[in-house]
Amino acid sequence: MKIKKIMISISVPILIILSMIFYLNQNIVVSETKFLMDTAIEIKLYGKNYDRKNLEKLITDSFEIIKEVDANSTSYVPLEGNAASLNRHSGTYYRVNTDVIEQLRTSIPFYEKTSGEFNVGIFRTVSLWRNAATANVLPTKEETTYTLGTSTPNDIKIDNLNNVYLPLDLEIDLGAVSKGYSLDKVAEFLRNSGVKSALINAGGNIYAVGKPADKKYFKIAIQNPNNINKIIGTSKLKDGQAISTSGSYNRYYEINGKKYSHILSGKTGYPVDLYKSVTVITNKGIISDILSTSLFLLSIEDGKKLIHSLEYPVEVLYVTLDDKIFATEGFPIDYSQVKDYIDK
Amino acid sequence: MIIPKLKTILINKREIIIVALFLTIALVSYLITNNNKQGAIVRIEIGQVLYGDYSLSKNQEIFVNDSHGHNLLKCRIKDNAIRVTYSTCPDKICVKQGRISSSGQAIVCLPNKVVISIINSSDTINKIDGVLK
């Protein structure tokens, strides 16, 4: 009887402790979606139940970073040192914040690399098309050529004190850069905060930190450009990889009942519709964002040349206008789940 | 052999308290782990502003209106899932998206700047981790 007494009095606290440990050690996903940068941004952090409060705080902090990048990079709302203010100070040196500097340094060279198709100095043309969509009148070739001006991103000058000189006929638009850039910034913050596993999704650009608890890599579904409720397949995203997609199926200018792609050629200023969608995988968010737009503006041949000229690995998948899929050899695409996927 | 010994144990007051304590703890931990599912909340935001949080376990119809009182969307929560039943947007992509029910899922209506997301549900990790749109 004494033995039974001892057994009960030991086993009860052990059971309590074990169930608490089990409960606290459970794998959880903390996730939040916010509307920022004119799109839906979702951050998912994978961790343990005991860390829940900390993870929730980190998500809040991550969204603060994105809000800051948004305010710094917008061409629409002028704030001291941001892109919109820079645009209002063309023709003179103007001090901008680090976010603008970094995005400019990385994106300007792609003008040359894409023979002028990817142009960060295209804001006046973007404005022209936005206003045209509101007024429901197609812009003329003259208007478009006028907004392109004669200066190119190569004429932008940056000194070592964060001062930027924009030529008088050029204004910058970081719309094809800042979402990817914000992914890298948030990823760095999360890694520095000790987060081992996270997925950041900024409207068509996804970045992976680590891997989810139960798998070797993140599984990403790629939306079917013909039907948003369907996918064309799933892809793998490993630690430190970013995947971005460009396409005109979700965003476009509508003029006189016709839809025009929101991706403009840096050369002609006109919307380009070479593919239904282009998806890129590489190892930096800012690059995958820039490349998904750049490759959308180039033929597959020219796209290949661009990729080969880069020092880092890039994989691409094209969905052509006649619904064919072309992917580079290393692009991880799995078609097996296409039928099972239900967007619920 | 066990049964007569059990009878002898239960006579003692201390043993009754310990067993009762053990059962209470077992019950409480069961309730905690189950309650997480019941705690799932639907969060509706318009732009940067929180429009409202609603319990996913309560069947209801929600009218999402803008600051002038004009109706932008209608959603329905039923059987622990929410879907958009009506929207003023031109393409009705949000309506076509159908139902969502687990944490991490969201319905977005870009033209109306509405985000409907599910928070607080402790569902296990989904097979697909992200959708590239």
Coordinates of C-alpha atoms in Angstrom, one line a residue:
Chain A
M1 CA 0.0 0.0 0.0
K2 CA 2.8 2.4 0.8
I3 CA 4.3 1.7 -2.7
K4 CA 1.0 2.5 -4.3
K5 CA 0.8 5.8 -2.3
I6 CA 4.3 6.8 -3.4
M7 CA 3.5 5.9 -7.0
I8 CA 0.4 8.0 -7.1
S9 CA 2.0 11.0 -5.4
I10 CA 4.9 10.9 -7.9
S11 CA 3.0 10.1 -11.0
V12 CA 0.5 12.9 -10.7
P13 CA 3.0 15.7 -10.7
I14 CA 4.9 13.9 -13.4
L15 CA 1.8 13.7 -15.5
I16 CA 1.1 17.4 -15.0
I17 CA 4.6 18.4 -16.0
L18 CA 4.6 16.1 -19.0
S19 CA 1.3 17.4 -20.3
M20 CA 2.5 21.0 -19.8
I21 CA 5.7 20.3 -21.6
F22 CA 3.8 18.5 -24.4
Y23 CA 1.4 21.5 -24.7
L24 CA 4.0 24.2 -24.7
N25 CA 6.2 22.3 -27.1
Q26 CA 3.5 22.0 -29.7
N27 CA 4.4 23.3 -33.2
I28 CA 2.3 26.4 -34.1
V29 CA 2.0 28.8 -37.0
V30 CA 1.4 32.5 -36.1
S31 CA 0.1 34.3 -39.1
E32 CA -1.2 37.7 -40.0
T33 CA -2.3 39.5 -43.2
K34 CA -2.4 43.2 -43.7
F35 CA -3.1 45.5 -46.6
L36 CA 0.1 47.4 -47.3
M37 CA 2.0 48.5 -50.5
D38 CA -1.3 48.4 -52.3
T39 CA -1.6 44.7 -51.9
A40 CA -2.2 41.9 -49.3
I41 CA 0.9 41.1 -47.3
E42 CA 1.0 37.9 -45.2
I43 CA 3.6 36.9 -42.7
K44 CA 3.7 33.4 -41.2
L45 CA 6.0 32.5 -38.4
Y46 CA 6.6 28.8 -37.4
G47 CA 7.6 28.0 -33.9
K48 CA 6.6 26.5 -30.6
N49 CA 3.6 27.3 -28.4
Y50 CA 5.8 28.6 -25.6
D51 CA 7.1 31.2 -27.9
R52 CA 3.7 32.4 -29.1
K53 CA 3.7 35.9 -27.5
N54 CA 7.1 36.6 -28.8
L55 CA 6.2 35.5 -32.3
E56 CA 3.1 37.7 -32.3
K57 CA 5.2 40.6 -31.3
L58 CA 7.7 39.8 -34.1
I59 CA 4.9 39.8 -36.7
T60 CA 3.8 43.2 -35.5
D61 CA 7.4 44.5 -35.7
S62 CA 7.7 43.0 -39.2
F63 CA 4.7 44.9 -40.4
E64 CA 6.1 48.1 -39.0
I65 CA 9.2 47.5 -41.1
I66 CA 7.0 47.0 -44.2
K67 CA 5.0 50.2 -43.4
E68 CA 8.3 52.1 -43.2
V69 CA 9.5 50.7 -46.5
D70 CA 6.2 51.5 -48.0
A71 CA 6.3 55.1 -46.8
N72 CA 9.9 55.5 -47.9
S73 CA 9.4 54.0 -51.4
T74 CA 6.1 55.4 -52.5
S75 CA 6.0 57.8 -55.5
Y76 CA 2.6 59.0 -54.5
V77 CA 2.8 60.4 -51.0
P78 CA 5.7 62.9 -50.5
L79 CA 7.6 62.6 -47.2
E80 CA 11.0 63.9 -46.3
G81 CA 13.6 61.8 -48.0
N82 CA 11.3 59.4 -49.8
A83 CA 10.9 58.6 -53.5
A84 CA 7.9 60.9 -54.0
S85 CA 9.9 63.8 -52.6
L86 CA 12.9 62.9 -54.7
N87 CA 10.6 63.1 -57.7
R88 CA 9.6 66.6 -56.8
H89 CA 13.3 67.7 -56.6
S90 CA 14.5 66.5 -60.0
G91 CA 17.3 68.7 -61.5
T92 CA 19.1 69.0 -58.1
Y93 CA 20.7 66.8 -55.5
Y94 CA 18.3 65.7 -52.9
R95 CA 19.0 63.6 -49.7
V96 CA 17.0 60.4 -49.6
N97 CA 16.6 57.6 -47.0
T98 CA 18.6 54.3 -47.2
D99 CA 15.6 52.3 -48.5
V100 CA 15.5 54.5 -51.6
I101 CA 19.3 54.4 -52.1
E102 CA 19.5 50.6 -51.8
Q103 CA 16.6 50.0 -54.2
L104 CA 18.0 52.5 -56.7
R105 CA 21.5 51.0 -56.6
T106 CA 20.1 47.5 -57.2
S107 CA 17.5 48.3 -59.9
I108 CA 19.2 51.0 -62.0
P109 CA 21.6 48.4 -63.6
F110 CA 18.7 46.4 -64.9
Y111 CA 17.9 49.1 -67.4
E112 CA 21.1 48.2 -69.3
K113 CA 20.7 44.5 -68.7
T114 CA 17.2 44.5 -70.3
S115 CA 18.2 46.9 -73.2
G116 CA 16.0 49.5 -71.7
E117 CA 12.9 47.5 -71.0
F118 CA 13.1 47.6 -67.2
N119 CA 13.1 51.3 -66.3
V120 CA 12.8 52.6 -62.8
G121 CA 12.5 56.1 -64.2
I122 CA 9.1 55.4 -65.7
F123 CA 6.9 57.1 -63.1
R124 CA 5.5 59.8 -65.5
T125 CA 4.4 57.1 -67.9
V126 CA 2.8 55.1 -65.1
S127 CA 0.9 58.2 -64.0
L128 CA -0.2 58.8 -67.6
W129 CA -1.7 55.3 -67.8
R130 CA -3.3 55.6 -64.3
N131 CA -5.0 58.8 -65.3
A132 CA -5.9 57.4 -68.6
A133 CA -7.7 54.5 -66.9
T134 CA -9.6 56.9 -64.7
A135 CA -10.5 59.1 -67.7
N136 CA -11.2 56.1 -69.8
V137 CA -9.2 57.5 -72.7
L138 CA -6.3 55.6 -74.3
P139 CA -3.0 57.6 -74.2
T140 CA -1.6 58.6 -77.5
K141 CA 1.8 57.6 -78.8
E142 CA 2.9 61.3 -78.5
E143 CA 1.8 61.5 -74.9
T144 CA 3.6 58.3 -74.0
T145 CA 6.8 59.3 -75.8
Y146 CA 6.7 62.7 -74.0
T147 CA 6.4 61.1 -70.6
L148 CA 9.4 58.8 -71.3
G149 CA 11.6 61.9 -71.9
T150 CA 15.2 61.5 -73.2
S151 CA 16.9 60.7 -69.9
T152 CA 17.5 57.2 -68.7
P153 CA 18.2 55.6 -65.3
N154 CA 21.9 55.8 -66.2
D155 CA 21.6 59.5 -65.9
I156 CA 20.7 59.2 -62.2
K157 CA 23.6 60.2 -60.0
I158 CA 24.1 59.0 -56.4
D159 CA 26.9 60.3 -54.1
N160 CA 28.2 58.6 -50.9
L161 CA 26.1 60.8 -48.6
N162 CA 22.7 59.5 -49.9
N163 CA 22.1 62.4 -52.2
V164 CA 20.5 61.6 -55.4
Y165 CA 20.3 63.7 -58.6
L166 CA 17.4 63.0 -61.0
P167 CA 17.5 64.5 -64.4
L168 CA 14.6 67.0 -65.0
D169 CA 12.6 64.7 -67.3
L170 CA 12.7 61.6 -65.1
E171 CA 10.8 60.4 -62.0
I172 CA 11.3 57.1 -60.3
D173 CA 8.8 54.4 -59.6
L174 CA 9.9 51.6 -57.3
G175 CA 6.7 49.6 -57.6
A176 CA 8.5 46.7 -59.3
V177 CA 11.2 46.7 -56.6
S178 CA 9.9 47.6 -53.2
K179 CA 7.8 44.5 -52.4
G180 CA 10.8 42.2 -53.0
Y181 CA 13.0 44.6 -51.1
S182 CA 10.8 44.6 -48.1
L183 CA 10.9 40.8 -48.0
D184 CA 14.7 40.9 -47.6
K185 CA 14.5 43.6 -44.9
V186 CA 11.9 41.6 -42.9
A187 CA 13.8 38.3 -43.4
E188 CA 17.0 39.9 -42.0
F189 CA 15.1 41.3 -39.0
L190 CA 13.5 37.9 -38.3
R191 CA 16.7 36.0 -38.6
N192 CA 18.4 38.5 -36.2
S193 CA 15.5 38.0 -33.8
G194 CA 16.2 34.3 -33.7
V195 CA 13.4 33.2 -35.9
K196 CA 14.2 29.8 -37.5
S197 CA 11.3 29.4 -39.8
A198 CA 9.1 32.0 -41.6
L199 CA 7.3 32.6 -44.8
I200 CA 6.7 36.2 -46.0
N201 CA 4.3 36.8 -48.8
A202 CA 4.0 40.2 -50.3
G203 CA 1.5 40.3 -53.1
G204 CA 3.1 37.9 -55.6
N205 CA 6.6 37.8 -53.9
I206 CA 7.4 35.1 -51.3
Y207 CA 10.5 34.7 -49.3
A208 CA 11.5 31.6 -47.2
V209 CA 13.4 31.6 -43.9
G210 CA 14.4 28.1 -42.8
K211 CA 11.8 25.4 -43.4
P212 CA 8.4 24.4 -41.9
A213 CA 8.4 22.1 -38.9
D214 CA 7.2 18.9 -40.7
K215 CA 8.8 19.3 -44.1
K216 CA 12.2 19.8 -45.8
Y217 CA 11.0 22.9 -47.6
F218 CA 8.1 25.3 -48.0
K219 CA 5.5 24.2 -50.6
I220 CA 4.2 27.1 -52.7
A221 CA 1.2 26.9 -54.9
I222 CA 1.5 28.8 -58.2
Q223 CA -1.8 30.4 -59.2
N224 CA -3.2 29.6 -62.6
P225 CA -3.4 32.9 -64.6
N226 CA -6.6 31.7 -66.3
N227 CA -8.5 30.8 -63.1
I228 CA -7.6 32.2 -59.7
N229 CA -9.3 29.2 -58.0
K230 CA -6.9 26.9 -59.7
I231 CA -3.1 26.3 -59.6
I232 CA -0.7 25.2 -62.3
G233 CA 1.4 23.3 -59.8
T234 CA 3.4 23.5 -56.6
S235 CA 7.0 24.6 -56.2
K236 CA 9.6 24.2 -53.4
L237 CA 11.1 27.1 -51.6
K238 CA 14.2 26.5 -49.5
D239 CA 15.8 28.6 -46.9
G240 CA 17.0 31.9 -48.4
Q241 CA 15.0 31.6 -51.6
A242 CA 12.6 34.1 -53.0
I243 CA 9.9 33.4 -55.6
S244 CA 8.1 36.2 -57.5
T245 CA 5.5 36.2 -60.3
S246 CA 4.4 38.8 -62.8
G247 CA 1.2 38.7 -64.8
S248 CA -1.6 40.9 -65.9
Y249 CA -4.4 38.7 -64.7
N250 CA -4.7 40.3 -61.3
R251 CA -3.8 43.9 -62.1
Y252 CA -4.5 45.9 -65.3
Y253 CA -5.6 49.2 -66.6
E254 CA -9.2 49.1 -68.0
I255 CA -9.9 51.6 -70.8
N256 CA -13.0 51.5 -72.9
G257 CA -13.8 48.0 -71.7
K258 CA -10.4 46.6 -72.8
K259 CA -7.8 45.4 -70.3
Y260 CA -4.2 46.6 -70.6
S261 CA -1.3 45.0 -68.7
H262 CA 0.0 47.1 -65.9
I263 CA 3.6 46.1 -66.9
L264 CA 5.0 48.9 -69.1
S265 CA 7.9 48.6 -71.5
G266 CA 10.6 51.0 -70.4
K267 CA 11.3 51.6 -74.1
T268 CA 7.9 52.3 -75.6
G269 CA 5.9 53.2 -72.5
Y270 CA 3.2 50.8 -73.6
P271 CA 1.8 47.8 -71.8
V272 CA 3.4 44.5 -72.6
D273 CA 1.6 41.2 -72.8
L274 CA 4.2 38.7 -73.9
Y275 CA 3.1 36.0 -71.5
K276 CA 0.2 35.1 -69.1
S277 CA 2.7 34.9 -66.3
V278 CA 6.4 34.7 -65.5
T279 CA 7.6 33.2 -62.2
V280 CA 11.2 33.5 -60.9
I281 CA 13.1 31.8 -58.1
T282 CA 16.4 33.3 -56.9
N283 CA 18.1 34.0 -53.6
K284 CA 17.1 37.6 -52.9
G285 CA 13.6 39.1 -52.7
I286 CA 14.5 42.4 -54.4
I287 CA 16.1 40.5 -57.4
S288 CA 13.2 38.1 -57.8
D289 CA 10.8 41.1 -57.9
I290 CA 12.9 42.9 -60.5
L291 CA 13.4 39.8 -62.6
S292 CA 9.8 38.7 -62.6
T293 CA 9.0 42.1 -64.3
S294 CA 12.2 42.2 -66.4
L295 CA 11.7 38.7 -67.9
F296 CA 8.0 39.5 -68.5
L297 CA 9.3 42.3 -70.8
L298 CA 11.7 40.1 -72.7
S299 CA 11.5 37.3 -75.2
I300 CA 12.4 33.8 -73.8
E301 CA 15.7 34.0 -75.8
D302 CA 16.6 37.5 -74.4
G303 CA 15.5 36.3 -71.0
K304 CA 18.0 33.4 -71.2
K305 CA 20.8 35.8 -72.0
L306 CA 19.9 38.0 -69.1
I307 CA 19.9 35.1 -66.7
H308 CA 23.2 33.8 -67.9
S309 CA 24.8 37.2 -67.4
L310 CA 23.9 37.2 -63.7
E311 CA 26.2 35.8 -61.1
Y312 CA 23.6 34.2 -58.9
P313 CA 21.3 31.3 -59.7
V314 CA 17.9 32.1 -61.3
E315 CA 15.1 29.7 -62.3
V316 CA 12.2 30.7 -64.4
L317 CA 8.8 29.4 -65.4
Y318 CA 6.8 30.9 -68.2
V319 CA 3.1 30.4 -68.9
T320 CA 2.7 31.5 -72.5
L321 CA -0.3 33.2 -74.1
D322 CA -1.3 29.9 -75.6
D323 CA -1.1 28.2 -72.2
K324 CA 2.2 26.3 -72.7
I325 CA 4.6 26.0 -69.8
F326 CA 8.3 26.5 -70.2
A327 CA 10.6 26.2 -67.3
T328 CA 14.3 26.2 -66.7
E329 CA 15.7 22.8 -65.8
G330 CA 16.3 23.7 -62.2
F331 CA 12.8 25.1 -61.6
P332 CA 11.1 22.8 -59.0
I333 CA 7.6 22.3 -60.3
D334 CA 5.2 19.5 -59.3
Y335 CA 2.0 19.0 -61.2
S336 CA 0.6 16.2 -59.0
Q337 CA -1.5 18.4 -56.7
V338 CA -3.2 20.4 -59.4
K339 CA -6.5 18.4 -59.3
D340 CA -6.7 18.2 -55.5
Y341 CA -6.2 21.9 -54.9
I342 CA -9.3 23.7 -53.8
D343 CA -8.8 27.3 -52.7
K344 CA -10.9 27.0 -49.5
Chain B
M1 CA -6.0 -8.3 -6.8
I2 CA -6.3 -4.7 -7.9
I3 CA -9.9 -4.2 -7.0
P4 CA -9.7 -4.9 -3.3
K5 CA -6.5 -2.8 -3.1
L6 CA -8.4 0.1 -4.9
K7 CA -11.1 -0.2 -2.3
T8 CA -8.6 0.2 0.5
I9 CA -7.0 3.2 -1.1
L10 CA -10.2 5.1 -1.7
I11 CA -11.1 5.0 1.9
N12 CA -8.2 7.4 2.7
K13 CA -9.1 11.1 2.3
R14 CA -5.8 12.2 0.9
E15 CA -6.0 9.7 -2.0
I16 CA -9.4 11.0 -3.0
I17 CA -8.1 14.6 -3.1
I18 CA -5.1 13.5 -5.3
V19 CA -7.2 11.6 -7.7
A20 CA -9.7 14.5 -7.9
L21 CA -6.9 16.9 -8.6
F22 CA -5.5 14.7 -11.3
L23 CA -8.9 14.4 -13.0
T24 CA -9.4 18.2 -12.8
I25 CA -6.0 18.8 -14.4
A26 CA -6.8 16.3 -17.2
L27 CA -10.1 18.0 -17.8
V28 CA -8.6 21.5 -17.8
S29 CA -5.8 20.5 -20.3
Y30 CA -8.4 18.9 -22.5
L31 CA -10.5 22.1 -22.4
I32 CA -7.5 24.3 -23.2
T33 CA -6.4 22.3 -26.2
N34 CA -10.0 22.1 -27.5
N35 CA -10.7 25.8 -26.7
N36 CA -8.1 26.9 -29.2
K37 CA -10.3 25.8 -32.1
Q38 CA -13.3 27.6 -30.6
G39 CA -11.2 30.7 -30.3
A40 CA -10.8 31.2 -34.0
I41 CA -11.6 34.8 -35.0
V42 CA -12.3 36.4 -38.3
R43 CA -10.6 39.8 -38.6
I44 CA -11.9 42.2 -41.2
E45 CA -9.8 45.2 -42.1
I46 CA -10.5 48.0 -44.6
G47 CA -7.1 49.4 -45.6
Q48 CA -5.2 50.1 -42.4
V49 CA -8.3 50.3 -40.3
L50 CA -9.7 47.4 -38.3
Y51 CA -13.3 47.0 -39.2
G52 CA -14.1 44.3 -36.7
D53 CA -13.3 40.9 -35.2
Y54 CA -16.0 38.2 -35.3
S55 CA -16.1 34.7 -33.8
L56 CA -15.8 32.0 -36.5
S57 CA -18.0 29.7 -34.4
K58 CA -21.0 32.0 -34.5
N59 CA -23.2 31.8 -37.6
Q60 CA -23.8 35.4 -38.7
E61 CA -24.0 37.7 -41.7
I62 CA -21.6 40.7 -41.7
F63 CA -22.1 43.9 -43.7
V64 CA -18.8 45.6 -44.4
N65 CA -19.4 49.3 -45.0
D66 CA -17.1 52.2 -45.7
S67 CA -16.7 55.3 -43.6
H68 CA -19.8 56.9 -45.3
G69 CA -21.9 53.9 -44.6
H70 CA -22.0 52.6 -48.1
N71 CA -22.0 48.8 -48.3
L72 CA -18.8 47.4 -49.8
L73 CA -19.2 43.7 -49.1
K74 CA -21.4 41.1 -47.4
C75 CA -20.0 38.0 -45.8
R76 CA -21.5 35.0 -44.1
I77 CA -20.0 32.9 -41.3
K78 CA -21.5 29.5 -41.2
D79 CA -20.2 26.1 -40.0
N80 CA -16.9 27.6 -38.8
A81 CA -16.1 29.1 -42.2
I82 CA -16.5 32.5 -43.8
R83 CA -17.1 33.5 -47.4
V84 CA -18.0 36.7 -49.2
T85 CA -21.5 36.6 -50.5
Y86 CA -21.6 40.0 -52.2
S87 CA -19.2 42.6 -53.3
T88 CA -19.3 45.9 -55.1
C89 CA -16.0 45.2 -56.9
P90 CA -16.2 44.6 -60.7
D91 CA -14.6 41.2 -60.9
K92 CA -16.0 39.5 -57.8
I93 CA -12.7 37.7 -57.3
C94 CA -13.3 37.7 -53.5
V95 CA -16.7 36.1 -54.0
K96 CA -15.3 33.4 -56.3
Q97 CA -12.7 32.5 -53.8
G98 CA -15.1 30.6 -51.7
R99 CA -14.8 29.7 -48.0
I100 CA -11.9 29.9 -45.6
S101 CA -11.7 28.3 -42.2
S102 CA -8.2 28.0 -40.9
S103 CA -5.6 30.3 -39.5
G104 CA -3.4 31.9 -42.1
Q105 CA -6.0 31.9 -44.8
A106 CA -7.3 35.2 -46.1
I107 CA -9.8 36.6 -48.6
V108 CA -8.7 39.8 -50.1
C109 CA -10.8 42.3 -52.2
L110 CA -8.2 44.6 -53.7
P111 CA -10.6 47.2 -55.2
N112 CA -12.3 47.7 -51.9
K113 CA -9.0 47.2 -49.9
V114 CA -10.7 44.7 -47.7
V115 CA -8.8 41.9 -46.0
I116 CA -10.7 39.1 -44.3
S117 CA -8.4 36.8 -42.3
I118 CA -8.6 34.1 -39.7
I119 CA -6.5 34.5 -36.6
N120 CA -6.1 32.5 -33.3
S121 CA -7.0 29.1 -34.6
S122 CA -4.4 26.6 -33.7
D123 CA -4.8 24.4 -36.8
T124 CA -1.8 22.4 -37.7
I125 CA 0.4 23.4 -40.5
N126 CA -1.3 23.1 -43.9
K127 CA 0.2 21.1 -46.7
I128 CA 0.5 24.2 -48.9
D129 CA 2.4 26.9 -47.1
G130 CA 1.8 29.8 -49.5
V131 CA 0.0 30.7 -52.7
L132 CA 1.8 32.8 -55.3
K133 CA -0.8 35.2 -56.8

